[in-house]
Amino acid sequence: MITVRSFEEVRAASSGRIGLVPTMGALHDGHLRLLRTARAESDTVVVSVFVNPLQFGPDDDLDRYPRDLARDQGLAMEAGADILFAPEVVDMYPTDSHTHLTISKLTDNFEGAHRPGHFEGVALVVAKLLIGIRPTRAYFGRKDAQQLSVIRRLAIDLSLPVEIIGVSTVREPDGLALSSRNQFLGPDQRRAATALSRGLLAAASAVEDGERHGPHLEEIVAEEAGTEALLELEYVALADAATVQPLGELTTDAFLAVAARVGETRLIDNVAFSVDSDTVTVDRGELLSGPSVLEEA
Ligand code: PAF
């Protein structure tokens, strides 16, 4: 595996079917799953590691966001990456950007409403990565469900010749969705945070038992989150996966998403539903089998 800083170097070292895994580093087993999926489907696997300042608001955690390139290099290499693209901010944004990308409507609610400007920052950096690297496929975690919908729309609207692949969330054995931000949680906060996945997984079971009413599903999650005093719920919502608008009944592909604060740390999670006439398939994510790379570190 080589580590490079420019798009030109990435393109010079890539050939055949190129699989791109965009990340902000602090790699965990969720990222490794993206990388292994890309490895199985690509001739060249590129992983980008770039903490994108444009997607952090003034009150977000840009300064404390974990960074450890040497560790990321070791994990990416083990997971089969060929090229690690690690630009500095000046490489990615050599000049002040006068180009702004707004994906309207899909960013009005949920994360878009709670993190003004966030998706403009994500859209710009992802567009630059897709245009600069020209991957055949690009892989994103389903944990960021709204981000995945936004990126799918971006690729369609800009006619980018790339297939956007969503990969299931990886969960700790107690259900907590893996996130680079989990490492900020103290033991009590960590325990409280599992109420989010408990609520979502209970709602997923309710769907399998025939429940289709959005407010009922949201209530299941809110009630479970309400059992933990350390959790401050920001939203829980059933949303149409294509339009990211609130959905009253589960009649189309959708996700049930939740966001909450635990102390200083903001967590998001979801379960996803694929609807094919009367049949609903649930993606709950997958539990880690074996020790996580964080435990091994
Ligand atoms: O999901 C992330 O890690 C980031 O939002 C992404 C897609 C790498 C863009 O910076």
Coordinates of N, CA and C and ligand atoms in Angstrom, one line a residue, residues 22-24 52 55 122 125-126 140 144 147, ligand 1:
P22 N -14.2 6.6 1.1 CA -13.9 7.9 1.7 C -14.1 7.8 3.2
T23 N -13.1 8.3 4.0 CA -13.2 8.3 5.4 C -12.6 9.6 6.0
M24 N -12.9 9.8 7.3 CA -12.2 10.9 8.0 C -11.1 10.2 8.9
N52 N -12.4 16.6 7.1 CA -12.9 17.7 6.2 C -13.4 18.9 7.0
Q55 N -17.2 20.4 6.8 CA -18.4 19.7 7.2 C -18.6 19.8 8.8
V122 N -19.9 18.1 3.2 CA -19.8 16.7 2.8 C -19.9 16.7 1.3
V125 N -16.7 17.9 -0.6 CA -15.5 17.0 -0.5 C -15.8 15.7 -1.2
V126 N -17.0 15.2 -1.1 CA -17.3 13.9 -1.8 C -17.3 14.1 -3.3
F140 N -20.0 3.7 1.2 CA -20.4 4.5 2.4 C -21.1 3.7 3.4
D144 N -24.7 6.4 8.5 CA -25.0 7.8 8.1 C -26.0 7.8 7.0
Q147 N -26.7 11.0 5.0 CA -25.5 11.3 4.1 C -25.6 10.4 2.9
Ligands
PAF1 O1 -18.8 9.8 6.6 C1 -17.7 10.3 6.6 O2 -16.7 9.9 7.2 C2 -17.5 11.7 5.9 O3 -18.7 12.4 6.0 C3 -17.0 11.6 4.5 C4 -18.1 10.8 3.6 C5 -15.7 10.8 4.4 C6 -16.8 12.9 3.9 O4 -15.9 13.7 4.6

